[in-house]
């Protein structure tokens, strides 16, 4: 694979070849994390594994040409890679022998990555949404779901109220809904406009479904999984292209399959 990437990088037969090379290199780090989860190896939550994967990602970042580092797609892929590396800790069992500094660090890394991804997405002009790939839209869902999970995570070492104070998911949902509406308004073809009109409606559904858990997390002590069915219902397997429950329905309806 690396040899093929080197050839592609050196020849640059097409304008997008260089960008493609670095997207693939980022994705290879993501794939390593996915393979660990697919194979059912819980070691991917260990400090050694997450630190190793993070160091590989940082190596890719350091070697990347400076003119690509602020590219929106590159930034989205990098943030998604950090989520892939660290988000498993959101679902990892809470240690019973006291705080886990490694776990808390990974939670913070996941929070920063989700916020960073959504911030970049909001920089994309809504009139460009129709050209966005399904891969990017899947990343969009991951960032939203992870941010919700982090905002409602029931862990005595995790201050979910502080998370909501610093990264307000309701605010992001409002901005996302506004942009979907703007994108729908820009479309002249009814079929194109309908896709983004569905996006507006689905954001409204998300607000209704997630709202009670977000409010509860701000006002009350951490709830258990049994007492927090909305959170439990939205958990999905990181790395899978298929999102479970409400998120799967959202994607299916958004893209016009149902």
PDB file of C-alpha atoms in Angstrom:
ATOM      1  CA  UNK A   1       0.000   0.000   0.000  1.00  0.00           C
ATOM      2  CA  UNK A   2       2.737   2.462   0.958  1.00  0.00           C
ATOM      3  CA  UNK A   3       4.575   1.801  -2.307  1.00  0.00           C
ATOM      4  CA  UNK A   4       1.410   2.534  -4.275  1.00  0.00           C
ATOM      5  CA  UNK A   5       0.875   5.729  -2.309  1.00  0.00           C
ATOM      6  CA  UNK A   6       4.444   6.831  -2.988  1.00  0.00           C
ATOM      7  CA  UNK A   7       3.965   6.268  -6.720  1.00  0.00           C
ATOM      8  CA  UNK A   8       0.695   8.172  -6.710  1.00  0.00           C
ATOM      9  CA  UNK A   9       2.248  11.014  -4.709  1.00  0.00           C
ATOM     10  CA  UNK A  10       5.230  11.310  -7.044  1.00  0.00           C
ATOM     11  CA  UNK A  11       3.343  11.132 -10.345  1.00  0.00           C
ATOM     12  CA  UNK A  12       0.343  13.335  -9.426  1.00  0.00           C
ATOM     13  CA  UNK A  13      -1.411  12.586 -12.691  1.00  0.00           C
ATOM     14  CA  UNK A  14      -4.624  14.208 -11.443  1.00  0.00           C
ATOM     15  CA  UNK A  15      -5.049  17.394  -9.382  1.00  0.00           C
ATOM     16  CA  UNK A  16      -6.586  15.508  -6.464  1.00  0.00           C
ATOM     17  CA  UNK A  17      -3.964  12.755  -6.257  1.00  0.00           C
ATOM     18  CA  UNK A  18      -1.921  14.376  -3.497  1.00  0.00           C
ATOM     19  CA  UNK A  19      -5.006  14.960  -1.358  1.00  0.00           C
ATOM     20  CA  UNK A  20      -6.100  11.366  -1.935  1.00  0.00           C
ATOM     21  CA  UNK A  21      -2.728  10.033  -0.778  1.00  0.00           C
ATOM     22  CA  UNK A  22      -2.988  11.772   2.574  1.00  0.00           C
ATOM     23  CA  UNK A  23      -6.629  10.855   3.066  1.00  0.00           C
ATOM     24  CA  UNK A  24      -5.693   7.204   2.552  1.00  0.00           C
ATOM     25  CA  UNK A  25      -2.807   7.487   5.016  1.00  0.00           C
ATOM     26  CA  UNK A  26      -5.151   8.901   7.635  1.00  0.00           C
ATOM     27  CA  UNK A  27      -7.724   6.216   6.886  1.00  0.00           C
ATOM     28  CA  UNK A  28      -5.131   3.467   7.324  1.00  0.00           C
ATOM     29  CA  UNK A  29      -4.736   4.541  10.955  1.00  0.00           C
ATOM     30  CA  UNK A  30      -8.517   4.476  11.338  1.00  0.00           C
ATOM     31  CA  UNK A  31      -8.645   0.995   9.820  1.00  0.00           C
ATOM     32  CA  UNK A  32      -6.158  -0.313  12.375  1.00  0.00           C
ATOM     33  CA  UNK A  33      -8.454   0.850  15.142  1.00  0.00           C
ATOM     34  CA  UNK A  34     -11.495  -0.643  13.400  1.00  0.00           C
ATOM     35  CA  UNK A  35      -9.774  -3.999  12.931  1.00  0.00           C
ATOM     36  CA  UNK A  36      -9.078  -4.258  16.639  1.00  0.00           C
ATOM     37  CA  UNK A  37     -12.757  -3.704  17.387  1.00  0.00           C
ATOM     38  CA  UNK A  38     -13.960  -5.999  14.637  1.00  0.00           C
ATOM     39  CA  UNK A  39     -11.781  -8.810  15.945  1.00  0.00           C
ATOM     40  CA  UNK A  40     -13.218  -8.352  19.425  1.00  0.00           C
ATOM     41  CA  UNK A  41      -9.903  -7.467  21.027  1.00  0.00           C
ATOM     42  CA  UNK A  42     -10.525  -5.285  24.076  1.00  0.00           C
ATOM     43  CA  UNK A  43      -6.868  -4.288  24.137  1.00  0.00           C
ATOM     44  CA  UNK A  44      -7.698  -1.381  21.831  1.00  0.00           C
ATOM     45  CA  UNK A  45      -8.862   0.502  24.943  1.00  0.00           C
ATOM     46  CA  UNK A  46      -5.484   0.092  26.648  1.00  0.00           C
ATOM     47  CA  UNK A  47      -3.131   3.078  26.975  1.00  0.00           C
ATOM     48  CA  UNK A  48      -0.444   1.335  24.925  1.00  0.00           C
ATOM     49  CA  UNK A  49      -2.733   0.774  21.950  1.00  0.00           C
ATOM     50  CA  UNK A  50      -4.411   4.170  21.944  1.00  0.00           C
ATOM     51  CA  UNK A  51      -1.060   5.924  22.420  1.00  0.00           C
ATOM     52  CA  UNK A  52       0.419   3.887  19.567  1.00  0.00           C
ATOM     53  CA  UNK A  53      -2.445   4.732  17.220  1.00  0.00           C
ATOM     54  CA  UNK A  54      -2.364   8.385  18.244  1.00  0.00           C
ATOM     55  CA  UNK A  55       1.386   8.534  17.601  1.00  0.00           C
ATOM     56  CA  UNK A  56       0.852   7.062  14.135  1.00  0.00           C
ATOM     57  CA  UNK A  57      -1.769   9.689  13.407  1.00  0.00           C
ATOM     58  CA  UNK A  58       0.546  12.441  14.645  1.00  0.00           C
ATOM     59  CA  UNK A  59       3.287  11.074  12.396  1.00  0.00           C
ATOM     60  CA  UNK A  60       0.972  11.367   9.401  1.00  0.00           C
ATOM     61  CA  UNK A  61       0.068  14.892  10.458  1.00  0.00           C
ATOM     62  CA  UNK A  62       3.727  15.935  10.788  1.00  0.00           C
ATOM     63  CA  UNK A  63       4.684  14.555   7.373  1.00  0.00           C
ATOM     64  CA  UNK A  64       1.744  16.177   5.614  1.00  0.00           C
ATOM     65  CA  UNK A  65       2.556  19.126   3.323  1.00  0.00           C
ATOM     66  CA  UNK A  66       1.745  22.426   4.999  1.00  0.00           C
ATOM     67  CA  UNK A  67      -0.616  23.515   2.223  1.00  0.00           C
ATOM     68  CA  UNK A  68      -2.911  20.568   2.995  1.00  0.00           C
ATOM     69  CA  UNK A  69      -3.072  20.887   6.772  1.00  0.00           C
ATOM     70  CA  UNK A  70      -5.909  23.412   6.709  1.00  0.00           C
ATOM     71  CA  UNK A  71      -7.856  21.649   3.980  1.00  0.00           C
ATOM     72  CA  UNK A  72     -11.412  21.072   5.250  1.00  0.00           C
ATOM     73  CA  UNK A  73     -11.558  17.443   4.131  1.00  0.00           C
ATOM     74  CA  UNK A  74      -8.163  16.691   5.688  1.00  0.00           C
ATOM     75  CA  UNK A  75      -9.284  18.301   8.945  1.00  0.00           C
ATOM     76  CA  UNK A  76     -12.468  16.221   8.953  1.00  0.00           C
ATOM     77  CA  UNK A  77     -10.525  13.008   8.341  1.00  0.00           C
ATOM     78  CA  UNK A  78      -8.037  13.836  11.099  1.00  0.00           C
ATOM     79  CA  UNK A  79     -10.776  14.576  13.631  1.00  0.00           C
ATOM     80  CA  UNK A  80     -12.642  11.437  12.626  1.00  0.00           C
ATOM     81  CA  UNK A  81      -9.437   9.427  13.083  1.00  0.00           C
ATOM     82  CA  UNK A  82      -9.037  10.764  16.614  1.00  0.00           C
ATOM     83  CA  UNK A  83     -12.623   9.766  17.344  1.00  0.00           C
ATOM     84  CA  UNK A  84     -11.950   6.280  15.988  1.00  0.00           C
ATOM     85  CA  UNK A  85      -8.913   5.953  18.250  1.00  0.00           C
ATOM     86  CA  UNK A  86     -10.425   7.290  21.462  1.00  0.00           C
ATOM     87  CA  UNK A  87     -14.206   6.883  21.329  1.00  0.00           C
ATOM     88  CA  UNK A  88     -14.095   3.253  22.498  1.00  0.00           C
ATOM     89  CA  UNK A  89     -13.412   4.618  25.980  1.00  0.00           C
ATOM     90  CA  UNK A  90     -16.885   6.177  25.959  1.00  0.00           C
ATOM     91  CA  UNK A  91     -18.304   2.648  26.085  1.00  0.00           C
ATOM     92  CA  UNK A  92     -15.550   1.050  28.162  1.00  0.00           C
ATOM     93  CA  UNK A  93     -16.551  -0.193  31.636  1.00  0.00           C
ATOM     94  CA  UNK A  94     -16.007   2.350  34.390  1.00  0.00           C
ATOM     95  CA  UNK A  95     -13.052   1.246  36.561  1.00  0.00           C
ATOM     96  CA  UNK A  96     -14.057   0.213  40.059  1.00  0.00           C
ATOM     97  CA  UNK A  97     -10.652   0.895  41.584  1.00  0.00           C
ATOM     98  CA  UNK A  98     -10.685   4.676  41.226  1.00  0.00           C
ATOM     99  CA  UNK A  99     -10.268   7.280  38.482  1.00  0.00           C
ATOM    100  CA  UNK A 100      -8.623   6.230  35.238  1.00  0.00           C
ATOM    101  CA  UNK A 101      -6.438   9.105  33.943  1.00  0.00           C
ATOM    102  CA  UNK A 102      -5.996   7.380  30.595  1.00  0.00           C
ATOM    103  CA  UNK A 103      -9.729   6.946  30.166  1.00  0.00           C
ATOM    104  CA  UNK A 104     -10.456  10.555  31.096  1.00  0.00           C
ATOM    105  CA  UNK A 105      -7.777  11.737  28.654  1.00  0.00           C
ATOM    106  CA  UNK A 106      -9.367   9.729  25.848  1.00  0.00           C
ATOM    107  CA  UNK A 107     -12.781  11.137  26.698  1.00  0.00           C
ATOM    108  CA  UNK A 108     -11.359  14.644  26.420  1.00  0.00           C
ATOM    109  CA  UNK A 109      -9.667  13.755  23.126  1.00  0.00           C
ATOM    110  CA  UNK A 110     -12.988  12.448  21.825  1.00  0.00           C
ATOM    111  CA  UNK A 111     -14.754  15.613  22.932  1.00  0.00           C
ATOM    112  CA  UNK A 112     -12.226  17.865  21.214  1.00  0.00           C
ATOM    113  CA  UNK A 113     -12.313  15.750  18.054  1.00  0.00           C
ATOM    114  CA  UNK A 114     -16.118  15.773  17.840  1.00  0.00           C
ATOM    115  CA  UNK A 115     -16.215  19.529  18.389  1.00  0.00           C
ATOM    116  CA  UNK A 116     -13.453  20.103  15.850  1.00  0.00           C
ATOM    117  CA  UNK A 117     -15.222  17.975  13.240  1.00  0.00           C
ATOM    118  CA  UNK A 118     -18.505  19.837  13.632  1.00  0.00           C
ATOM    119  CA  UNK A 119     -16.747  23.215  13.604  1.00  0.00           C
ATOM    120  CA  UNK A 120     -15.171  22.375  10.248  1.00  0.00           C
ATOM    121  CA  UNK A 121     -18.500  21.134   8.877  1.00  0.00           C
ATOM    122  CA  UNK A 122     -20.130  24.416   9.828  1.00  0.00           C
ATOM    123  CA  UNK A 123     -17.478  26.215   7.753  1.00  0.00           C
ATOM    124  CA  UNK A 124     -18.677  24.406   4.622  1.00  0.00           C
ATOM    125  CA  UNK A 125     -21.119  26.612   2.681  1.00  0.00           C
ATOM    126  CA  UNK A 126     -24.572  24.965   2.711  1.00  0.00           C
ATOM    127  CA  UNK A 127     -24.803  25.295  -1.066  1.00  0.00           C
ATOM    128  CA  UNK A 128     -21.941  22.770  -1.284  1.00  0.00           C
ATOM    129  CA  UNK A 129     -23.695  20.076   0.745  1.00  0.00           C
ATOM    130  CA  UNK A 130     -25.030  18.201  -2.274  1.00  0.00           C
ATOM    131  CA  UNK A 131     -21.483  17.332  -3.331  1.00  0.00           C
ATOM    132  CA  UNK A 132     -20.563  15.879   0.064  1.00  0.00           C
ATOM    133  CA  UNK A 133     -19.772  12.156   0.029  1.00  0.00           C
ATOM    134  CA  UNK A 134     -21.578   9.530   2.080  1.00  0.00           C
ATOM    135  CA  UNK A 135     -18.304   8.946   3.951  1.00  0.00           C
ATOM    136  CA  UNK A 136     -18.290  12.544   5.175  1.00  0.00           C
ATOM    137  CA  UNK A 137     -21.957  12.338   6.140  1.00  0.00           C
ATOM    138  CA  UNK A 138     -21.230   9.170   8.124  1.00  0.00           C
ATOM    139  CA  UNK A 139     -18.471  11.058   9.945  1.00  0.00           C
ATOM    140  CA  UNK A 140     -21.008  13.814  10.589  1.00  0.00           C
ATOM    141  CA  UNK A 141     -23.285  11.306  12.316  1.00  0.00           C
ATOM    142  CA  UNK A 142     -20.414   9.889  14.361  1.00  0.00           C
ATOM    143  CA  UNK A 143     -19.379  13.328  15.600  1.00  0.00           C
ATOM    144  CA  UNK A 144     -22.948  14.176  16.610  1.00  0.00           C
ATOM    145  CA  UNK A 145     -23.600  10.869  18.360  1.00  0.00           C
ATOM    146  CA  UNK A 146     -20.272  10.927  20.191  1.00  0.00           C
ATOM    147  CA  UNK A 147     -20.896  14.480  21.350  1.00  0.00           C
ATOM    148  CA  UNK A 148     -24.289  13.420  22.677  1.00  0.00           C
ATOM    149  CA  UNK A 149     -22.779  10.423  24.463  1.00  0.00           C
ATOM    150  CA  UNK A 150     -20.094  12.589  26.037  1.00  0.00           C
ATOM    151  CA  UNK A 151     -22.692  15.169  27.063  1.00  0.00           C
ATOM    152  CA  UNK A 152     -24.723  12.538  28.920  1.00  0.00           C
ATOM    153  CA  UNK A 153     -22.042  10.040  29.976  1.00  0.00           C
ATOM    154  CA  UNK A 154     -22.750   8.573  33.409  1.00  0.00           C
ATOM    155  CA  UNK A 155     -19.259   8.367  34.888  1.00  0.00           C
ATOM    156  CA  UNK A 156     -18.277   9.785  38.288  1.00  0.00           C
ATOM    157  CA  UNK A 157     -14.972  11.020  36.841  1.00  0.00           C
ATOM    158  CA  UNK A 158     -16.638  12.857  33.952  1.00  0.00           C
ATOM    159  CA  UNK A 159     -18.299  16.248  34.440  1.00  0.00           C
ATOM    160  CA  UNK A 160     -21.027  16.108  31.831  1.00  0.00           C
ATOM    161  CA  UNK A 161     -22.495  19.440  32.924  1.00  0.00           C
ATOM    162  CA  UNK A 162     -19.139  21.094  32.244  1.00  0.00           C
ATOM    163  CA  UNK A 163     -19.111  19.401  28.846  1.00  0.00           C
ATOM    164  CA  UNK A 164     -22.469  20.920  27.978  1.00  0.00           C
ATOM    165  CA  UNK A 165     -21.380  24.313  29.288  1.00  0.00           C
ATOM    166  CA  UNK A 166     -18.307  24.289  27.030  1.00  0.00           C
ATOM    167  CA  UNK A 167     -19.725  22.444  23.998  1.00  0.00           C
ATOM    168  CA  UNK A 168     -23.443  23.108  23.771  1.00  0.00           C
ATOM    169  CA  UNK A 169     -25.001  20.398  21.626  1.00  0.00           C
ATOM    170  CA  UNK A 170     -28.304  22.271  21.392  1.00  0.00           C
ATOM    171  CA  UNK A 171     -26.412  25.200  19.850  1.00  0.00           C
ATOM    172  CA  UNK A 172     -24.761  22.918  17.299  1.00  0.00           C
ATOM    173  CA  UNK A 173     -28.091  21.345  16.393  1.00  0.00           C
ATOM    174  CA  UNK A 174     -29.607  24.793  15.841  1.00  0.00           C
ATOM    175  CA  UNK A 175     -26.742  25.784  13.540  1.00  0.00           C
ATOM    176  CA  UNK A 176     -26.896  22.494  11.652  1.00  0.00           C
ATOM    177  CA  UNK A 177     -30.634  22.812  11.171  1.00  0.00           C
ATOM    178  CA  UNK A 178     -30.252  26.368   9.878  1.00  0.00           C
ATOM    179  CA  UNK A 179     -27.619  25.255   7.374  1.00  0.00           C
ATOM    180  CA  UNK A 180     -29.722  22.332   6.150  1.00  0.00           C
ATOM    181  CA  UNK A 181     -32.583  24.751   5.609  1.00  0.00           C
ATOM    182  CA  UNK A 182     -30.326  27.140   3.703  1.00  0.00           C
ATOM    183  CA  UNK A 183     -29.115  24.266   1.554  1.00  0.00           C
ATOM    184  CA  UNK A 184     -32.695  23.216   0.802  1.00  0.00           C
ATOM    185  CA  UNK A 185     -33.567  26.807  -0.131  1.00  0.00           C
ATOM    186  CA  UNK A 186     -30.652  26.919  -2.602  1.00  0.00           C
ATOM    187  CA  UNK A 187     -31.886  23.908  -4.566  1.00  0.00           C
ATOM    188  CA  UNK A 188     -33.882  24.439  -7.727  1.00  0.00           C
ATOM    189  CA  UNK A 189     -34.683  20.763  -8.272  1.00  0.00           C
ATOM    190  CA  UNK A 190     -37.385  19.392  -6.009  1.00  0.00           C
ATOM    191  CA  UNK A 191     -35.600  16.073  -5.372  1.00  0.00           C
ATOM    192  CA  UNK A 192     -32.432  17.850  -4.206  1.00  0.00           C
ATOM    193  CA  UNK A 193     -34.341  20.243  -1.970  1.00  0.00           C
ATOM    194  CA  UNK A 194     -36.300  17.348  -0.479  1.00  0.00           C
ATOM    195  CA  UNK A 195     -33.121  15.659   0.808  1.00  0.00           C
ATOM    196  CA  UNK A 196     -32.156  18.674   2.873  1.00  0.00           C
ATOM    197  CA  UNK A 197     -35.721  19.400   3.944  1.00  0.00           C
ATOM    198  CA  UNK A 198     -35.653  15.910   5.455  1.00  0.00           C
ATOM    199  CA  UNK A 199     -32.410  16.875   7.155  1.00  0.00           C
ATOM    200  CA  UNK A 200     -34.183  19.829   8.778  1.00  0.00           C
ATOM    201  CA  UNK A 201     -36.956  17.541  10.024  1.00  0.00           C
ATOM    202  CA  UNK A 202     -34.531  14.931  11.303  1.00  0.00           C
ATOM    203  CA  UNK A 203     -32.592  17.516  13.314  1.00  0.00           C
ATOM    204  CA  UNK A 204     -35.919  18.417  14.934  1.00  0.00           C
ATOM    205  CA  UNK A 205     -36.406  14.736  15.760  1.00  0.00           C
ATOM    206  CA  UNK A 206     -32.931  14.557  17.277  1.00  0.00           C
ATOM    207  CA  UNK A 207     -33.694  17.543  19.494  1.00  0.00           C
ATOM    208  CA  UNK A 208     -36.855  15.846  20.721  1.00  0.00           C
ATOM    209  CA  UNK A 209     -35.154  12.506  21.332  1.00  0.00           C
ATOM    210  CA  UNK A 210     -31.962  13.805  22.918  1.00  0.00           C
ATOM    211  CA  UNK A 211     -33.346  16.857  24.696  1.00  0.00           C
ATOM    212  CA  UNK A 212     -34.588  15.140  27.891  1.00  0.00           C
ATOM    213  CA  UNK A 213     -31.281  13.330  28.460  1.00  0.00           C
ATOM    214  CA  UNK A 214     -29.253  16.478  27.837  1.00  0.00           C
ATOM    215  CA  UNK A 215     -31.378  18.460  30.278  1.00  0.00           C
ATOM    216  CA  UNK A 216     -31.231  15.681  32.866  1.00  0.00           C
ATOM    217  CA  UNK A 217     -27.446  15.488  32.585  1.00  0.00           C
ATOM    218  CA  UNK A 218     -27.209  19.201  33.355  1.00  0.00           C
ATOM    219  CA  UNK A 219     -29.484  19.209  36.372  1.00  0.00           C
ATOM    220  CA  UNK A 220     -29.069  15.918  38.182  1.00  0.00           C
ATOM    221  CA  UNK A 221     -26.335  13.558  39.404  1.00  0.00           C
ATOM    222  CA  UNK A 222     -25.128  10.967  36.868  1.00  0.00           C
ATOM    223  CA  UNK A 223     -27.850   8.517  35.928  1.00  0.00           C
ATOM    224  CA  UNK A 224     -27.404   4.797  35.460  1.00  0.00           C
ATOM    225  CA  UNK A 225     -27.735   3.152  32.064  1.00  0.00           C
ATOM    226  CA  UNK A 226     -31.072   1.666  33.099  1.00  0.00           C
ATOM    227  CA  UNK A 227     -32.385   5.107  34.048  1.00  0.00           C
ATOM    228  CA  UNK A 228     -31.059   6.663  30.863  1.00  0.00           C
ATOM    229  CA  UNK A 229     -32.696   4.733  27.995  1.00  0.00           C
ATOM    230  CA  UNK A 230     -32.201   7.521  25.469  1.00  0.00           C
ATOM    231  CA  UNK A 231     -28.441   7.285  25.845  1.00  0.00           C
ATOM    232  CA  UNK A 232     -28.502   3.504  25.755  1.00  0.00           C
ATOM    233  CA  UNK A 233     -30.661   3.487  22.630  1.00  0.00           C
ATOM    234  CA  UNK A 234     -28.215   5.652  20.702  1.00  0.00           C
ATOM    235  CA  UNK A 235     -25.080   3.652  21.453  1.00  0.00           C
ATOM    236  CA  UNK A 236     -23.580   2.154  18.322  1.00  0.00           C
ATOM    237  CA  UNK A 237     -20.519   0.197  17.416  1.00  0.00           C
ATOM    238  CA  UNK A 238     -17.763   2.700  16.534  1.00  0.00           C
ATOM    239  CA  UNK A 239     -16.252   1.873  13.192  1.00  0.00           C
ATOM    240  CA  UNK A 240     -19.372   0.315  11.712  1.00  0.00           C
ATOM    241  CA  UNK A 241     -20.753   2.109   8.677  1.00  0.00           C
ATOM    242  CA  UNK A 242     -24.255   1.179   9.850  1.00  0.00           C
ATOM    243  CA  UNK A 243     -25.571   3.257  12.726  1.00  0.00           C
ATOM    244  CA  UNK A 244     -28.059   1.655  15.061  1.00  0.00           C
ATOM    245  CA  UNK A 245     -31.456   2.817  16.241  1.00  0.00           C
ATOM    246  CA  UNK A 246     -32.464   6.395  15.665  1.00  0.00           C
ATOM    247  CA  UNK A 247     -29.236   7.287  13.886  1.00  0.00           C
ATOM    248  CA  UNK A 248     -29.709   4.567  11.275  1.00  0.00           C
ATOM    249  CA  UNK A 249     -33.273   5.744  10.645  1.00  0.00           C
ATOM    250  CA  UNK A 250     -32.032   9.313  10.396  1.00  0.00           C
ATOM    251  CA  UNK A 251     -29.455   8.411   7.759  1.00  0.00           C
ATOM    252  CA  UNK A 252     -31.895   6.235   5.811  1.00  0.00           C
ATOM    253  CA  UNK A 253     -34.580   8.917   5.750  1.00  0.00           C
ATOM    254  CA  UNK A 254     -32.141  11.741   5.094  1.00  0.00           C
ATOM    255  CA  UNK A 255     -30.873  10.033   1.944  1.00  0.00           C
ATOM    256  CA  UNK A 256     -34.354   9.169   0.742  1.00  0.00           C
ATOM    257  CA  UNK A 257     -34.293   5.404   1.303  1.00  0.00           C
ATOM    258  CA  UNK A 258     -37.410   5.476   3.495  1.00  0.00           C
TER     259      UNK A 258
END
